[in-house]
Coordinates of C-alpha atoms in Angstrom, one line a residue:
Chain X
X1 CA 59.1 -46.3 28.4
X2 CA 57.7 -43.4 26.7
X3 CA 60.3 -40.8 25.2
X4 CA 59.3 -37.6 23.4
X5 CA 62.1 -36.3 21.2
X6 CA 62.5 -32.9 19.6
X7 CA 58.6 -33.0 19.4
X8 CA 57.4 -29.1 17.3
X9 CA 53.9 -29.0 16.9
X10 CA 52.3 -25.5 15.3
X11 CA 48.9 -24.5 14.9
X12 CA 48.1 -21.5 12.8
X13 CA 51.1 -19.2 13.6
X14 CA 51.4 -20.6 17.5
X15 CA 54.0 -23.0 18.0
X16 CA 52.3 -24.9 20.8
X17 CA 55.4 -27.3 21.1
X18 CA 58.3 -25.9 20.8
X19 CA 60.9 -28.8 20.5
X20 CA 60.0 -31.1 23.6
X21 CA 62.3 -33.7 24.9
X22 CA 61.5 -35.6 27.7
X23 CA 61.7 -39.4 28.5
X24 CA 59.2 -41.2 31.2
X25 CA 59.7 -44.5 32.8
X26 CA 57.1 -46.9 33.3
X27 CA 55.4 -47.4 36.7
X28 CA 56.1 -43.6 37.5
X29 CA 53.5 -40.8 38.2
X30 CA 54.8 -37.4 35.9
X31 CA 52.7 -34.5 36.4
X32 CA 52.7 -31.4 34.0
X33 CA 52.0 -27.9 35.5
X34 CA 51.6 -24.5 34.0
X35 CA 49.4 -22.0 32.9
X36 CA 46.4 -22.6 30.2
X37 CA 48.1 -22.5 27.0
X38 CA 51.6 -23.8 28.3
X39 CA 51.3 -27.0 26.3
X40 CA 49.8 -29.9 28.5
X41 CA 46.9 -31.1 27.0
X42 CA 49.0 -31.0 23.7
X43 CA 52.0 -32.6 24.7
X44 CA 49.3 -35.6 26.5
X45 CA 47.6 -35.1 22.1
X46 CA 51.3 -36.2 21.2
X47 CA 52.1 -38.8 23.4
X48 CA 48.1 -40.3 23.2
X49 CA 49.1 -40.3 18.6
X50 CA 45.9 -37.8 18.4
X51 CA 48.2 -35.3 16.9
X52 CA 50.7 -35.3 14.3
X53 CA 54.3 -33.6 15.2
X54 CA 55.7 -31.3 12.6
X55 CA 59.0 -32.3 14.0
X56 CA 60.2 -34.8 16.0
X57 CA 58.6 -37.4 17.4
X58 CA 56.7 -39.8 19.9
X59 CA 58.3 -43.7 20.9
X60 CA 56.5 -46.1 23.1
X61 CA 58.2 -49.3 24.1
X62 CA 60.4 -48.5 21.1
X63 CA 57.6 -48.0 18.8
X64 CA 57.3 -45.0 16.9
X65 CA 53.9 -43.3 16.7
X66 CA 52.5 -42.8 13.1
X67 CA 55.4 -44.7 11.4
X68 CA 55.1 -48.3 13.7
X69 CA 52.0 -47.9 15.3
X70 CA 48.6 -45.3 14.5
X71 CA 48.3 -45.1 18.4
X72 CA 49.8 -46.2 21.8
X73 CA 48.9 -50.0 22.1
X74 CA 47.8 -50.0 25.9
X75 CA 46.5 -46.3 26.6
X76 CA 44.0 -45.2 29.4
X77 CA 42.7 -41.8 28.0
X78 CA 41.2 -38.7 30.0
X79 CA 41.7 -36.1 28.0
X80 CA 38.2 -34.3 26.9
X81 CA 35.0 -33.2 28.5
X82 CA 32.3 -36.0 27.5
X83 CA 34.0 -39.0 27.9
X84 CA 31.1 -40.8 28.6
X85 CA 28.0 -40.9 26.6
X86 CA 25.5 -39.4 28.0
X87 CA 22.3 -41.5 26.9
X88 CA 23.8 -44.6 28.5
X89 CA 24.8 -45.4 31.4
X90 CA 28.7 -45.8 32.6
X91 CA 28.2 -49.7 33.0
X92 CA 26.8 -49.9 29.2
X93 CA 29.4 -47.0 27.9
X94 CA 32.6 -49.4 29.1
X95 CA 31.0 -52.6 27.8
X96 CA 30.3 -50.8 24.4
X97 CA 34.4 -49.4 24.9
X98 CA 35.4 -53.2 26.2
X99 CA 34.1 -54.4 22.8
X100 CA 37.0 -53.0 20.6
X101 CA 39.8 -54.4 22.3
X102 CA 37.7 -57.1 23.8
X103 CA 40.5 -57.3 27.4
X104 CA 37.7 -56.1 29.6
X105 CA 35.6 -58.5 31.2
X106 CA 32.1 -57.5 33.0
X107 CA 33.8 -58.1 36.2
X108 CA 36.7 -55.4 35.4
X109 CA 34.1 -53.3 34.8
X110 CA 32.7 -53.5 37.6
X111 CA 35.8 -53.6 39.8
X112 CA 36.4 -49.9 38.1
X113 CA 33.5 -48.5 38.6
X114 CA 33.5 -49.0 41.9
X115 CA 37.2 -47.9 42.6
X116 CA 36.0 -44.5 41.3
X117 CA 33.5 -44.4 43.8
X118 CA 30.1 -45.1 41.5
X119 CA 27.7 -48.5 41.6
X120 CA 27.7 -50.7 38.6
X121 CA 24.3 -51.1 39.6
X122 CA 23.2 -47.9 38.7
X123 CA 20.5 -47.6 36.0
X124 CA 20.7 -44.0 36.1
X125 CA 21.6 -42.7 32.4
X126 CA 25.5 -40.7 32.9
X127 CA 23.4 -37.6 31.9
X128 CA 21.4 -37.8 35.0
X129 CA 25.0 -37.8 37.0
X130 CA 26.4 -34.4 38.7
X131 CA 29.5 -32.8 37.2
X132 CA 31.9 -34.9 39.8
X133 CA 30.3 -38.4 39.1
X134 CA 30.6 -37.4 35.6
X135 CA 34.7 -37.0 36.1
X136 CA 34.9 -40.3 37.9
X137 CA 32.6 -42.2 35.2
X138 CA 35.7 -40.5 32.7
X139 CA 38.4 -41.9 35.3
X140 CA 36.6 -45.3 35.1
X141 CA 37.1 -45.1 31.4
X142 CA 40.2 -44.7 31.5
X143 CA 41.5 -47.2 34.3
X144 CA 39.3 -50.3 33.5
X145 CA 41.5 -52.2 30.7
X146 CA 44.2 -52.0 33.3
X147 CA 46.4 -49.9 31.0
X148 CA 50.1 -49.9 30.7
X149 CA 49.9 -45.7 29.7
X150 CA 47.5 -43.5 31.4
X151 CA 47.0 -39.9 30.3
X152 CA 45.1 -37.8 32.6
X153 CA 43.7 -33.8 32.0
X154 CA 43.0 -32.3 35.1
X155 CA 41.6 -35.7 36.9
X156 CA 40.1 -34.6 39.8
X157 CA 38.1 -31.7 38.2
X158 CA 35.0 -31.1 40.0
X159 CA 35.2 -34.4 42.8
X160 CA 34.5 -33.5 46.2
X161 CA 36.8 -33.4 48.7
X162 CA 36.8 -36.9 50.1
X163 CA 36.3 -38.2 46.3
X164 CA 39.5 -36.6 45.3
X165 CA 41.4 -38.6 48.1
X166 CA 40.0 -41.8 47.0
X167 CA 40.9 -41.1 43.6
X168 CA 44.5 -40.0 44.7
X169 CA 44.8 -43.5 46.4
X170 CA 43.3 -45.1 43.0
X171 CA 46.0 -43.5 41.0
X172 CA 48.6 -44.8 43.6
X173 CA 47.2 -48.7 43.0
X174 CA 47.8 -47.9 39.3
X175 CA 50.9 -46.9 39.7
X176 CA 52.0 -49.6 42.0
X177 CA 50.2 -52.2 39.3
X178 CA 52.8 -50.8 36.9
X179 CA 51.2 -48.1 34.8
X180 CA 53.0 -45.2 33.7
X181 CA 50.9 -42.0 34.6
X182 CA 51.1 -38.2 33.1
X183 CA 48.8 -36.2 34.5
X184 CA 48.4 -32.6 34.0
X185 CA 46.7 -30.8 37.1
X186 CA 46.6 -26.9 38.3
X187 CA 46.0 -28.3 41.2
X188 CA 49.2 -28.6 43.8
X189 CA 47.9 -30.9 46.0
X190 CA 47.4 -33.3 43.2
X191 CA 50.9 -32.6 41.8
X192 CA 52.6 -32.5 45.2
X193 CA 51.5 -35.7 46.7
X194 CA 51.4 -38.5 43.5
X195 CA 53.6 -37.2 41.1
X196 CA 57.4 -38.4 41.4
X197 CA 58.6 -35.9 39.1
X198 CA 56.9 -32.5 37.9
X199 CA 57.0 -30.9 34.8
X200 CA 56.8 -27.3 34.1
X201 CA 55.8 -26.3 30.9
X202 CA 55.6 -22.6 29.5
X203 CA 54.7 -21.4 26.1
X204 CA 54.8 -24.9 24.8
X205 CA 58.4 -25.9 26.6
X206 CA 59.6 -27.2 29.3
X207 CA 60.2 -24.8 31.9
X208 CA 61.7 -26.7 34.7
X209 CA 62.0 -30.5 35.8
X210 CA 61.8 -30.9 39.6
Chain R
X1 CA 31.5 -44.7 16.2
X2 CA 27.9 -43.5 14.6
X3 CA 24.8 -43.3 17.1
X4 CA 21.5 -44.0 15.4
X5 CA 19.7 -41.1 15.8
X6 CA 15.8 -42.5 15.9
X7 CA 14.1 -39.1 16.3
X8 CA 16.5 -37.6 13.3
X9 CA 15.5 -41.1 11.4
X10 CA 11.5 -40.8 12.1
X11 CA 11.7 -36.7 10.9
X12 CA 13.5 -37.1 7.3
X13 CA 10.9 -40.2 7.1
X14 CA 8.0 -38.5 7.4
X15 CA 9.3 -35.3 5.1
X16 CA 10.1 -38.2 2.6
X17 CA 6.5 -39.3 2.5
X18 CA 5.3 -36.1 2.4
X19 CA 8.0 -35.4 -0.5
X20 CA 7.2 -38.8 -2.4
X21 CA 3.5 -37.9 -2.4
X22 CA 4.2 -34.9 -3.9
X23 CA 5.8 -36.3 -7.0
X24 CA 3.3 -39.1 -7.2
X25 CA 0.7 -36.0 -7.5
X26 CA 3.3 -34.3 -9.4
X27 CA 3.3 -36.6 -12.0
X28 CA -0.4 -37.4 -12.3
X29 CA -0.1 -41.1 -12.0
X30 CA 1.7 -44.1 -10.3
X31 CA 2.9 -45.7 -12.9
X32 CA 6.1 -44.5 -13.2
X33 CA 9.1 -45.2 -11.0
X34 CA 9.3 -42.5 -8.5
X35 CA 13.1 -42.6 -7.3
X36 CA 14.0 -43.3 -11.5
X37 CA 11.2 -41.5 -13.3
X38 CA 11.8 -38.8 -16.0
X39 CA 11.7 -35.3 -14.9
X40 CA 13.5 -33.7 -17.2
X41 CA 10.0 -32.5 -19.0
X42 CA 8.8 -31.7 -15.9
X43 CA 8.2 -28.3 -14.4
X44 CA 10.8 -26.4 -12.1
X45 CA 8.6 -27.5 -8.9
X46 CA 8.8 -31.2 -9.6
X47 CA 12.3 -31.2 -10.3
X48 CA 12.9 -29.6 -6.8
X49 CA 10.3 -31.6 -5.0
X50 CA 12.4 -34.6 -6.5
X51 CA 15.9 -32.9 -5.6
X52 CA 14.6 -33.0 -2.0
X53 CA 13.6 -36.0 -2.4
X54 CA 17.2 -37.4 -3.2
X55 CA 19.2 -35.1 -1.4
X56 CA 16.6 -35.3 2.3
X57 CA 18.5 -38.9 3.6
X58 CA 21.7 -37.2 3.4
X59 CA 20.6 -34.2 6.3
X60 CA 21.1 -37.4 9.2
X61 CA 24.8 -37.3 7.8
X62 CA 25.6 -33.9 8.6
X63 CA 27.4 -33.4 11.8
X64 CA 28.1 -37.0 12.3
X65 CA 31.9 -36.6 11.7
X66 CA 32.2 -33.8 14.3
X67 CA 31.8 -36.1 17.2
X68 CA 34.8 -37.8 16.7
X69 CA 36.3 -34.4 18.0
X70 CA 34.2 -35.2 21.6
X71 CA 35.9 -37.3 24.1
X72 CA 33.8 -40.7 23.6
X73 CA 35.0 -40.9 20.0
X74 CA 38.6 -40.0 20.9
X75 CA 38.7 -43.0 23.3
X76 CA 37.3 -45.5 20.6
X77 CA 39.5 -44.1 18.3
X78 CA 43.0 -45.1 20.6
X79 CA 41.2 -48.5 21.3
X80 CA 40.7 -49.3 17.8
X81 CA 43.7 -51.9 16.5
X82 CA 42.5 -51.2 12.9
X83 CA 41.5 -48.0 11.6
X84 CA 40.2 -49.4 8.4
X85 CA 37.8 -51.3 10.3
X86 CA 36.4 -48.6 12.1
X87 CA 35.7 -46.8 9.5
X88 CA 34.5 -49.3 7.3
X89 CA 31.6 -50.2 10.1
X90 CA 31.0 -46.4 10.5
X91 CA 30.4 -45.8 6.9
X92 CA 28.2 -49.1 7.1
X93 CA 26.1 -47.7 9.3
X94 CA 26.0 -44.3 8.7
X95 CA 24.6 -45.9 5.3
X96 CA 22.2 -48.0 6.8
X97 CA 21.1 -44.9 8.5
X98 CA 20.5 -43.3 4.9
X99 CA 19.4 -46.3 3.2
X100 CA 16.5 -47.4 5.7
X101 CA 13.9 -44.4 4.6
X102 CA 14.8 -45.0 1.2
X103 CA 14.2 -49.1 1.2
X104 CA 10.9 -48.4 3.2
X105 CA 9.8 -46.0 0.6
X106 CA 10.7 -47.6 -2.5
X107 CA 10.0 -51.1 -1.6
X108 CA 6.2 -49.9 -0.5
X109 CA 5.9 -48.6 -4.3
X110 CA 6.9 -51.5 -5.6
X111 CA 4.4 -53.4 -3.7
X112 CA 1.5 -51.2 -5.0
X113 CA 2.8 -51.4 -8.3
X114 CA 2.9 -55.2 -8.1
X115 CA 6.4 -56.2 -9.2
X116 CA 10.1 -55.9 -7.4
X117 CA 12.8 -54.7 -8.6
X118 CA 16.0 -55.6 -7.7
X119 CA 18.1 -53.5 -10.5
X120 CA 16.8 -50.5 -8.6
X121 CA 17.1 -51.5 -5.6
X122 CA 20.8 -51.6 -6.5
X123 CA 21.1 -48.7 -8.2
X124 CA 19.8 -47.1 -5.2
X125 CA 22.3 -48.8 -2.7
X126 CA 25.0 -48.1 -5.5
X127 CA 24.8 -44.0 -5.8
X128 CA 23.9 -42.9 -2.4
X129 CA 26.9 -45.6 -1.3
X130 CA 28.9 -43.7 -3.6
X131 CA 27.8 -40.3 -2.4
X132 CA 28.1 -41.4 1.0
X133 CA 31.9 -41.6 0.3
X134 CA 32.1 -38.2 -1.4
X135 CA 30.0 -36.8 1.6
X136 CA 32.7 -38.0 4.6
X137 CA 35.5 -37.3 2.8
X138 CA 34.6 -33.6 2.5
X139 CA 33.3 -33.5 5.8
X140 CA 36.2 -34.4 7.2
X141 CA 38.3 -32.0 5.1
X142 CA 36.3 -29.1 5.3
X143 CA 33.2 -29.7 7.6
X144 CA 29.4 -30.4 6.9
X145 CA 28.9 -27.4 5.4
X146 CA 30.2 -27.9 2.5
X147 CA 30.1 -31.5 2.1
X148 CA 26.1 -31.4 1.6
X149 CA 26.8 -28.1 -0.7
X150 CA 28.6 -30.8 -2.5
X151 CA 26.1 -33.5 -2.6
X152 CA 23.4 -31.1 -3.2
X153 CA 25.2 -29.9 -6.7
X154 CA 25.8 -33.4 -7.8
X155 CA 22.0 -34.1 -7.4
X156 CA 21.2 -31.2 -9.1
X157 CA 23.4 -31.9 -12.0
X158 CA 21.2 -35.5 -12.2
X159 CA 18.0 -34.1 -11.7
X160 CA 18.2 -31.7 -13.9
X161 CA 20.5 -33.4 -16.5
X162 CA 18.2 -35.3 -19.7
X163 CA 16.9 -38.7 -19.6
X164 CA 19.6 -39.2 -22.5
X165 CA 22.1 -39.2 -19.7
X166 CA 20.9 -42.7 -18.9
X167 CA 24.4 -43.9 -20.4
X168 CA 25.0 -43.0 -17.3
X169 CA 23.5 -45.5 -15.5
X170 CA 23.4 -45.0 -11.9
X171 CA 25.1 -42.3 -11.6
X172 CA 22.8 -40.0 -12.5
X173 CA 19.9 -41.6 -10.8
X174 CA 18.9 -43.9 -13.5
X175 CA 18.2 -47.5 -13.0
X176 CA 20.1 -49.3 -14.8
X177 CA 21.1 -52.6 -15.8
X178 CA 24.5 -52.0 -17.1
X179 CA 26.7 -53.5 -14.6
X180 CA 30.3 -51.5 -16.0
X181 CA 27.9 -48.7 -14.1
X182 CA 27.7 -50.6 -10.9
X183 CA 30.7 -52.0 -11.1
X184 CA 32.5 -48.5 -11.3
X185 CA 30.6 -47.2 -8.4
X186 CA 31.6 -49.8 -6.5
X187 CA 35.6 -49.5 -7.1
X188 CA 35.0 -45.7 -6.8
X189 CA 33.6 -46.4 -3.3
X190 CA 35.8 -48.5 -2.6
X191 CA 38.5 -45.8 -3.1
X192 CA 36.5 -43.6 -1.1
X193 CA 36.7 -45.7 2.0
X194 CA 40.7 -46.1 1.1
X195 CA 40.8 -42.5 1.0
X196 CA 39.0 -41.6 3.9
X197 CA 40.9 -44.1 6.2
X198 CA 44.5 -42.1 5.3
X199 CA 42.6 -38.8 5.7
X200 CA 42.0 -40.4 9.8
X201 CA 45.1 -41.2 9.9
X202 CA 46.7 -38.0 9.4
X203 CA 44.2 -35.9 11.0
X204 CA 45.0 -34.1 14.0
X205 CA 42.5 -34.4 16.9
X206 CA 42.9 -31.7 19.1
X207 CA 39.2 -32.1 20.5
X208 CA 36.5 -30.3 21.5
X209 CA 38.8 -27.6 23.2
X210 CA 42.9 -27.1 23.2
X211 CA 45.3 -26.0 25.8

């Protein structure tokens, strides 16, 4: 379980979190709505350890970021443009990932890049890739060590039509596998038909819970 | 989490030659050591030719902090179990990177001038390991920018400081075979890496853009 407590976070003179508290349960989709600037991407920073919290803080499984652990143990990440790097191509990029944690074998690999639509086969370098097989390359990156967290920015950014319902029912597997998702979309559809709970977030609070 | 840039690499090689020929010319002769020589006598031109000499392996550096910011980096950096490590293989081969041009260059004037030297050869490995630490720490703090403004002043303090300074040892670009010299370097570095490794650790990431 992943709960946020009291979690302040200013940059400059913003306050971009303004004293968060929210609690997610594994094996349940959360998604986070609200305008640009509300506070996603930096509440997904908090929870992902990339960010330090003025106040409060950030527990996975009971472990406290920054003070038990540097970063969430078993985290799927899309969070940024350029996932991927570009001079390689997606089946090199994930082996070259799979080497840190060494839990990725060549056939998980493969098995995730071809949930997300794309051929391990492909010698194509990702640069060569259009902007939507560039987003599932990133969502390939993030699923293929079978997290236990996955944090998602606006996932089905730039996938076609029939792409984004494939990736819907990928995130659906995940989430059946166990994996605790928090995805923050603009999109409703996304929102409406995979998240069990939706957050609203406003100037860097939580608006509304639904 | 450093990318060997070969095109960035074959550039500051070939300005290096160029740079090295010039201070061969420069000095009228081969016979003294290029990368330890004594250009305190020298005139203003040398002692800049020599300067860029020094401070040219450092431009591959520049920049190369800035992509942990990108979304590639971010995701090593969540993978990575030890921080320590990651940064200790960065700054190996970020050095490599630096070290490469320099090995080809001084080991080929060793060969003409018949005889290897291994004290330099350390010396070498010892300061620009040293500045290497200097270089990322202030990177990191307050960008590229400023980090070579940094390593530029230090090597123009030794290129223009006396050959007296060779107390110094390697620290002002002599070569030198007093190992409290090396040895200091070494814990200094050391430091460095400690250093920088906290600095990750309590950086904030927020990426290439924020919402």
């Amino acid at each position: 379980m992943i709960e946020v407590e009291n979690a302040v976070k200013t940059i400059g003179k913003k306050n971009v979190l303004k004293g968060i508290n929210l609690k997610f349960d594994s094996g349940k989709v959360y998604g986070l709505k609200g305008r640009n600037g509300a506070g996603k991407t930096m509440l997904l920073r908090a929870v992902a350890g990339l960010i330090h919290l003025d106040r409060g803080q950030v527990s996975i499984d009971g472990q406290i970021l920054h003070r038990d652990i540097d970063f969430p143990k078993d985290l799927g990440l899309l969070i940024e443009s350029n996932n991927v790097l570009p001079d390689f191509t997606l089946r090199k990029n994930l082996q070259m990932l799979a080497k840190i944690k060494k839990v990725a074998t060549d056939e998980m690999i493969d098995e995730a890049i071809r949930r997300v639509g794309l051929e391990p086969g492909d010698r194509r370098k990702v640069r060569e890739y259009s902007l939507g097989m560039k987003q599932r390359a990133a969502i390939a990156q993030a699923i293929f060590e079978r997290p236990r967290v996955i944090l998602l920015d606006e996932p089905t950014n730039a996938i076609d039509i029939e792409g984004v319902k494939s990736i819907r029912e990928l995130f659906e597997e995940e989430k059946k596998r166990g994996a605790t998702i928090l995805m923050a979309s603009h999109n409703p559809e996304d929102l409406s038909l995979l998240a069990d709970e939706v957050i609203e977030m406003s100037e860097g609070s939580v608006a509304n819970a639904e | 989490m450093v990318r060997m840039s070969w095109k960035n690499l074959f550039t500051i090689f070939i300005v290096m030659i160029l740079l090295f020929q010039m201070l061969i010319y420069g000095n009228g002769t081969t016979s003294s050591i290029i990368y330890f020589g004594n250009y305190f006598s020298k005139p203003i031109i040398i002692k800049i030719t020599y300067f860029g000499l020094l401070l040219c392996p450092f431009t591959i550096c520049i920049g190369v902090m800035e992509v942990w910011q990108s979304g590639y980096y971010l995701n090593r950096l969540i993978r990575a179990e030890n921080v320590g490590t990651l940064i200790t293989k960065t700054y190996l081969k970020i050095l490599t990177q630096i070290m490469t041009p320099i090995f080809i260059l001084d080991l080929g004037e060793q060969l003409i001038m018949g005889g290897f030297l291994y004290l330099q050869i350390i010396s070498l490995i010892s300061i620009y390991s040293l500045l290497l630490g200097m270089f990322l720490i202030v990177d990191f703090r307050f960008g590229s920018t400023v980090a070579i403004l940094m390593v530029s002043l230090y090597l123009l303090v030794a290129v223009f400081s006396p050959f007296e300074w060779r107390v110094l040892g390697a620290f002002v670009f002599r070569e030198t075979d007093e190992m409290w010299s090396l040895a200091a370097i070494l814990i200094i570095t050391v430091i460095e890496l400690c250093w920088l490794k906290e600095i990750i650790k309590r950086k904030d990431f927020f990426g290439e853009e924020y919402d």
